[in-house]
mmCIF file of C-alpha atoms and ligand atoms in Angstrom:
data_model
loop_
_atom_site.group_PDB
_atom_site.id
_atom_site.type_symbol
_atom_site.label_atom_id
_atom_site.label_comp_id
_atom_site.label_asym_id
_atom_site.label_seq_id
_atom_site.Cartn_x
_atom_site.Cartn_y
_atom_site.Cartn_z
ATOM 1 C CA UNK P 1 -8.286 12.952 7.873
ATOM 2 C CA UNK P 2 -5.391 11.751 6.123
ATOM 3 C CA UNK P 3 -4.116 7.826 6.940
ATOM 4 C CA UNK P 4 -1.821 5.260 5.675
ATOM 5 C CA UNK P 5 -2.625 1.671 5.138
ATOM 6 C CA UNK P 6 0.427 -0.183 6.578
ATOM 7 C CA UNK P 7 0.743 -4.052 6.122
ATOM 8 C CA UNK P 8 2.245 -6.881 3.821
ATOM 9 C CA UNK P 9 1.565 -8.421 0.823
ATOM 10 C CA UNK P 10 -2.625 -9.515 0.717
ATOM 11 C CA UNK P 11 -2.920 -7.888 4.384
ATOM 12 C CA UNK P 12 -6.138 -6.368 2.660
ATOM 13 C CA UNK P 13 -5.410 -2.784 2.139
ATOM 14 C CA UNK P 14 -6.690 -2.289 -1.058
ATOM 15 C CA UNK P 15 -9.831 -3.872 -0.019
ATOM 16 C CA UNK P 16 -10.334 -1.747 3.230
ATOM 17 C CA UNK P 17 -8.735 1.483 1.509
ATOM 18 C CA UNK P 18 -11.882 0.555 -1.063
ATOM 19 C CA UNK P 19 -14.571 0.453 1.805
ATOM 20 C CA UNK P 20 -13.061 3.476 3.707
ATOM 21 C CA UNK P 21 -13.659 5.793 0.149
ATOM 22 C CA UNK P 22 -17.298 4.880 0.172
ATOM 23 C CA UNK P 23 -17.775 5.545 4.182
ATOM 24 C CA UNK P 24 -15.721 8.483 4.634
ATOM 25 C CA UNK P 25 -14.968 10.708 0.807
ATOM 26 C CA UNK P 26 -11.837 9.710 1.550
ATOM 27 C CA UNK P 27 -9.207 9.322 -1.816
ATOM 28 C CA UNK P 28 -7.286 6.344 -2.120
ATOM 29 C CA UNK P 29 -3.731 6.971 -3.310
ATOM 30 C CA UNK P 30 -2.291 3.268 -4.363
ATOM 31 C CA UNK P 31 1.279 3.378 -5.708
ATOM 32 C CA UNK P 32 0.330 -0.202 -7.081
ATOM 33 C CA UNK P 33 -2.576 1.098 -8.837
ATOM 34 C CA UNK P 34 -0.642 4.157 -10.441
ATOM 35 C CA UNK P 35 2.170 1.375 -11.227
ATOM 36 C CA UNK P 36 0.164 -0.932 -12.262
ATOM 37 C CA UNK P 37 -1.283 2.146 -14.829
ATOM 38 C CA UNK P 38 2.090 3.306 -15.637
ATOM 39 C CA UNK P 39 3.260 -0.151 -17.088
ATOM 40 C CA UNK P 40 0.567 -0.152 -19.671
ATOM 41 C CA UNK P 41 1.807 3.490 -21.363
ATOM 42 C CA UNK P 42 4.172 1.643 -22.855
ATOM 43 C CA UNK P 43 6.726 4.244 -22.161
ATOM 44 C CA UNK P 44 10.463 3.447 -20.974
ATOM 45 C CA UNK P 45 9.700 4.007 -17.443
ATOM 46 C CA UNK P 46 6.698 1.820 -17.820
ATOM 47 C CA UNK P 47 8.792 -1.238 -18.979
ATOM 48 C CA UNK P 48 11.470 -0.276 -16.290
ATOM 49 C CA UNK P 49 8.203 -0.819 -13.571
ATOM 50 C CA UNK P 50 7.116 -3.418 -14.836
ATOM 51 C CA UNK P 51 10.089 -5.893 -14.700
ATOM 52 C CA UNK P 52 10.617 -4.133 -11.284
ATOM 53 C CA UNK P 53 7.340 -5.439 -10.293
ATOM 54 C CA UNK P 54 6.852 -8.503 -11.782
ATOM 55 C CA UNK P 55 10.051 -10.061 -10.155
ATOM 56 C CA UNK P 56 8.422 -9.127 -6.560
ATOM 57 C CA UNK P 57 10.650 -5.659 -5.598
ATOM 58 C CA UNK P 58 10.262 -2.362 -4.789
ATOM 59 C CA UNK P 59 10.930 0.512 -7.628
ATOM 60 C CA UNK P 60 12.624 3.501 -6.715
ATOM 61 C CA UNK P 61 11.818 6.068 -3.939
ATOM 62 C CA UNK P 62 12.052 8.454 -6.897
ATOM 63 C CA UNK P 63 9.456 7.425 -8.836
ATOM 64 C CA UNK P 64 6.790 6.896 -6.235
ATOM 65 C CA UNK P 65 7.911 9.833 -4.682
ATOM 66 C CA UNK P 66 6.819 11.792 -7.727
ATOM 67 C CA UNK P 67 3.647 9.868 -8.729
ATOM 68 C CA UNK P 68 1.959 10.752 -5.000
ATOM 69 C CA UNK P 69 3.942 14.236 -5.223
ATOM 70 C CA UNK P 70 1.935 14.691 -8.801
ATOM 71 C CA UNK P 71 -1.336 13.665 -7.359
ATOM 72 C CA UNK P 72 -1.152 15.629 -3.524
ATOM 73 C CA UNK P 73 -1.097 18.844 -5.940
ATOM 74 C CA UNK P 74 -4.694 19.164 -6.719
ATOM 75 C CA UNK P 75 -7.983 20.018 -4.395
ATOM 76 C CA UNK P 76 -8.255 17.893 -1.722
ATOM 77 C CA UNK P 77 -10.966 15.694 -0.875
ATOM 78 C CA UNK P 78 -14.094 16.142 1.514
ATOM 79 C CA UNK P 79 -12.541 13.125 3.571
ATOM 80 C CA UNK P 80 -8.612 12.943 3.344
ATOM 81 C CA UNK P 81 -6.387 10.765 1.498
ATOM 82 C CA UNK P 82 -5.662 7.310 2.260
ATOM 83 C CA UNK P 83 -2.202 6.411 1.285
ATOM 84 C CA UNK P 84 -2.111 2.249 0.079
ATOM 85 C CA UNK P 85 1.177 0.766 -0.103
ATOM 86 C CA UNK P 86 2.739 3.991 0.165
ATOM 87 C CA UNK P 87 5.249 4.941 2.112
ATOM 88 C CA UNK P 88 7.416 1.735 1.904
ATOM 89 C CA UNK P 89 10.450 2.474 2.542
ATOM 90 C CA UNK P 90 11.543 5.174 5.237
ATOM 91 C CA UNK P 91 12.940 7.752 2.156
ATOM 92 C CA UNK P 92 9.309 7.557 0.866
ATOM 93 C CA UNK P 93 7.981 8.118 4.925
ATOM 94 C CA UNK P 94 10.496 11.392 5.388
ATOM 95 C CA UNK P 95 9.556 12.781 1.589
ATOM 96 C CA UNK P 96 5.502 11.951 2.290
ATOM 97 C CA UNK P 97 6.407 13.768 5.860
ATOM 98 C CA UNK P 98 7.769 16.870 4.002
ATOM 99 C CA UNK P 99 5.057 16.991 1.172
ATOM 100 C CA UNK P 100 1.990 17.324 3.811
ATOM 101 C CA UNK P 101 3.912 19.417 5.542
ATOM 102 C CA UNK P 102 4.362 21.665 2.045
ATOM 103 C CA UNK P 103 0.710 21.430 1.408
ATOM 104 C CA UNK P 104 -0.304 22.323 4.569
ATOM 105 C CA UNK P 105 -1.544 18.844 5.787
ATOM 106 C CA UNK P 106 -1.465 16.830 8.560
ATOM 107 C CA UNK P 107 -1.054 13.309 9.122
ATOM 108 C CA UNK P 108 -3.656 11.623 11.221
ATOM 109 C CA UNK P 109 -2.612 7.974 11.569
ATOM 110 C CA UNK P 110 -0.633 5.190 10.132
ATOM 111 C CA UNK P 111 -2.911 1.985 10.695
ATOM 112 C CA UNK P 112 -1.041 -1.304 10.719
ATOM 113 C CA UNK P 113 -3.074 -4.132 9.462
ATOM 114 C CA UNK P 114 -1.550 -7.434 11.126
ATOM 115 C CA UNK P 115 -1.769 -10.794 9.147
ATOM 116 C CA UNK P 116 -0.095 -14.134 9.482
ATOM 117 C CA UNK P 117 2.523 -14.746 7.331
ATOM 118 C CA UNK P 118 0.948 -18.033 6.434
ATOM 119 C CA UNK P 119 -2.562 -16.523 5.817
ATOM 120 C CA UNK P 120 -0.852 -13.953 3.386
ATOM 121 C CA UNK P 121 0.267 -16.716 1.309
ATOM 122 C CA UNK P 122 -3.006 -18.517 1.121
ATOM 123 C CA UNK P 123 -4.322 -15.418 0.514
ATOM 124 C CA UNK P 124 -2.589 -14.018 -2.444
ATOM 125 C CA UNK P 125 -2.412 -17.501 -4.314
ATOM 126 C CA UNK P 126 -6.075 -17.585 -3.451
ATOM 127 C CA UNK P 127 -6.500 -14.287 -5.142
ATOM 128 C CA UNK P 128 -4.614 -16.308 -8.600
ATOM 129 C CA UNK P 129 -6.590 -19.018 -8.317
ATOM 130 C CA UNK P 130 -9.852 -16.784 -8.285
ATOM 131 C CA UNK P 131 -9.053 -14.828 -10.919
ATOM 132 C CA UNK P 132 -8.279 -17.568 -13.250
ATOM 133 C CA UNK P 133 -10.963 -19.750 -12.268
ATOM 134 C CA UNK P 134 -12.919 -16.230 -13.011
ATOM 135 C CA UNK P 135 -11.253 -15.849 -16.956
ATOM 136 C CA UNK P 136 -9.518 -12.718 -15.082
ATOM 137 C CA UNK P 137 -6.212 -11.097 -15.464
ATOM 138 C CA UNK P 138 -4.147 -12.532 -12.631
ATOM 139 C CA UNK P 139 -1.402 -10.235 -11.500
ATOM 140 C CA UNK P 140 2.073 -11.009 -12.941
ATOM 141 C CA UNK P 141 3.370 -10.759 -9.489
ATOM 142 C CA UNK P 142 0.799 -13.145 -7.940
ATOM 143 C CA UNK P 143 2.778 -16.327 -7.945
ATOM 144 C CA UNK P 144 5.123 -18.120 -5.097
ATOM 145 C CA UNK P 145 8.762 -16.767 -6.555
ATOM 146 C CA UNK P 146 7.722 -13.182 -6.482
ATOM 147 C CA UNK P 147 5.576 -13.448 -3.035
ATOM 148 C CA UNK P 148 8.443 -14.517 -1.659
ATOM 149 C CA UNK P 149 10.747 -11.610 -2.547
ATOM 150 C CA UNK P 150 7.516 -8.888 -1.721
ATOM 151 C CA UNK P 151 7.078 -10.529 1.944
ATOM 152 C CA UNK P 152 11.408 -10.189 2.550
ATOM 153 C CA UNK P 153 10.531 -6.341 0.664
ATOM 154 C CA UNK P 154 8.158 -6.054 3.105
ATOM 155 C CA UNK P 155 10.323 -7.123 6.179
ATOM 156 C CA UNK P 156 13.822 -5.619 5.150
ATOM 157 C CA UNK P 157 12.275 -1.860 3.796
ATOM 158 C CA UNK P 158 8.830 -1.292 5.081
ATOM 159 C CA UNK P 159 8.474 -2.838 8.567
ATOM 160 C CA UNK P 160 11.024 -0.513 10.314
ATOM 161 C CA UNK P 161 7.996 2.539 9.377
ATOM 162 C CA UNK P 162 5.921 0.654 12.045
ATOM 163 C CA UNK P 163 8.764 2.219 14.712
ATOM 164 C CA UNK P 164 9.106 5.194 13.099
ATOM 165 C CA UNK P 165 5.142 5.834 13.123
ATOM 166 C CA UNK P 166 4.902 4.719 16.566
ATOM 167 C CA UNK P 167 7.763 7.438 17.667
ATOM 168 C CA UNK P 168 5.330 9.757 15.948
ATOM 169 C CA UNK P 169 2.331 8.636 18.234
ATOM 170 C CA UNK P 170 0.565 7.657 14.906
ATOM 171 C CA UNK P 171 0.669 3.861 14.895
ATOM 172 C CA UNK P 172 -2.637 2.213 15.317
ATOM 173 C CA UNK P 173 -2.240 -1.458 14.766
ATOM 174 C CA UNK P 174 -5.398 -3.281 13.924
ATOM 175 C CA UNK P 175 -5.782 -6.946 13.634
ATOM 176 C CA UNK P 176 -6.228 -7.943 9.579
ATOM 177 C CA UNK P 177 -7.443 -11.642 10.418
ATOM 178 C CA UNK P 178 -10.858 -11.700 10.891
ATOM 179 C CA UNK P 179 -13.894 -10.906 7.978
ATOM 180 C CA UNK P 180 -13.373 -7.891 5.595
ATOM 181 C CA UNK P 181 -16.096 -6.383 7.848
ATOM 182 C CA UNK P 182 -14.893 -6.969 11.522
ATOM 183 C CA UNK P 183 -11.454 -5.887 10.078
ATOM 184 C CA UNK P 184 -13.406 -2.553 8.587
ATOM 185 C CA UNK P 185 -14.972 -2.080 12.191
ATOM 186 C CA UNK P 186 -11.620 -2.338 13.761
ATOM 187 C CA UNK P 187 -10.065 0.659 11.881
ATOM 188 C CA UNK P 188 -13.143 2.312 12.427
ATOM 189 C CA UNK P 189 -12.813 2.137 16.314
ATOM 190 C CA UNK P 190 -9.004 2.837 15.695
ATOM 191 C CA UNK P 191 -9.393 6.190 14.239
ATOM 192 C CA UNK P 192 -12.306 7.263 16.112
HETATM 193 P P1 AMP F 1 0.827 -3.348 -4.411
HETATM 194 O O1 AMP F 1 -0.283 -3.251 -5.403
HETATM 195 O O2 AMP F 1 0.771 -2.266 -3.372
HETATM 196 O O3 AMP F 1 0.963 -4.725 -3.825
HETATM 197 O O4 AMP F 1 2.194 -3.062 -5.203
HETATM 198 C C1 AMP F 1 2.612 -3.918 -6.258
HETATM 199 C C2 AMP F 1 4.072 -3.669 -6.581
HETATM 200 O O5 AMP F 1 4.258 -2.306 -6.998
HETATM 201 C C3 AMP F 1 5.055 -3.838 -5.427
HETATM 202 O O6 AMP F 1 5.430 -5.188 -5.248
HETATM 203 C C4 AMP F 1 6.221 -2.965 -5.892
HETATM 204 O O7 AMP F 1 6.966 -3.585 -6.932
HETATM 205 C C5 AMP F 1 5.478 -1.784 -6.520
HETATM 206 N N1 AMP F 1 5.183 -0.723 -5.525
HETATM 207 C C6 AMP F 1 3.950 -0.305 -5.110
HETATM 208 N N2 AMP F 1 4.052 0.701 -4.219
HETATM 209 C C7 AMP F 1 5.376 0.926 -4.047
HETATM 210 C C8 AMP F 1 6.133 1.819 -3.240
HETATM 211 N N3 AMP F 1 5.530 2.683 -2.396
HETATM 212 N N4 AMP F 1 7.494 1.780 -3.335
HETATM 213 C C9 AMP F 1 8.121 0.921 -4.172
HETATM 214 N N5 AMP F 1 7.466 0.030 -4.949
HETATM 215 C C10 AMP F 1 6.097 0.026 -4.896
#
């Protein structure tokens, strides 16, 4: 089975991509993640991404495009992929379209995980807060400025996918509010 996590900013898909890898075999493809890796080479394309990222946008269709492109090439696993924070944009849905379609794949469902605006923010500064109360990294783009400019990313280039999945029939919106574990047990009972 092969799924997207769809939802803003600290909607919790990294967190319930984490819990459907141990459930199902499933892979989790994060752009963030392979961003987040990317930055560190120290190449130029890592210091591109990186000011990209920090300030709260999206980086190019192009270069996301090629790091899930890269990683779709090998075997696949027992349980599917789960694509997290990838597609955002509709470019990135069409190309992800064509690229199963190339490797002979099929995709089962695009799960939209639904979260209050209001809980996001509490969330994500929450998430700062931890981290540094913890002596942890906290992410660079973790802050109000660039939350700010991720939610209006969110709204302006990756909500209009929730239409285009549900002209596919693949939507499945789930509600992201309650405990990590009622949430899990929702998209459970949404994919069947
Ligand atoms: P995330 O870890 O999914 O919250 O992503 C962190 C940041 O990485 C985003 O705010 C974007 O700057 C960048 N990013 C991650 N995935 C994508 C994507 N599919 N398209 C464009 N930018 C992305």
């Amino acid at each position: 089975m092969n799924i997207i996590l769809l939802g803003p900013p600290g909607a919790g898909k990294g967190t319930q991509a984490r819990i459907l890898v141990d459930d199902r075999a499933m892979e989790q493809l994060s752009t963030g993640d392979m961003l987040r890796a990317a930055r560190t080479s120290g190449t130029e394309m890592g210091k591109i991404v990186a000011d990209v990222m920090d300030r709260g946008d999206l980086v190019t269709d192009e270069i996301v495009i090629g790091l899930i492109r890269e990683r779709l090439q090998g075997e696949d696993p027992a349980g599917g992929y789960i694509f997290d924070g990838f597609p955002r944009t509709l470019a990135q849905a069409d190309a992800l379209g064509a690229l199963l379609q190339e490797t002979g794949k099929t995709l089962d469902a695009a799960v939209e995980m639904q979260v209050d605006d209001e809980v996001l923010v509490q969330r994500i500064l929450g998430r700062a807060e931890e981290a540094k109360a913890a002596g942890q990294p906290v992410r660079a783009d973790d802050n109000e400025d660039s939350l700010r400019i991720r939610l209006m990313a969110y709204y302006k280039q990756t909500s209009p996918l929730i239409g285009y999945y549900h002209a596919k029939g693949k939507l499945r919106p789930v509600d992201g509010l309650g405990e990590i574990d009622e949430v899990a047990g929702a998209i459970k009972g949404a994919l069947g």
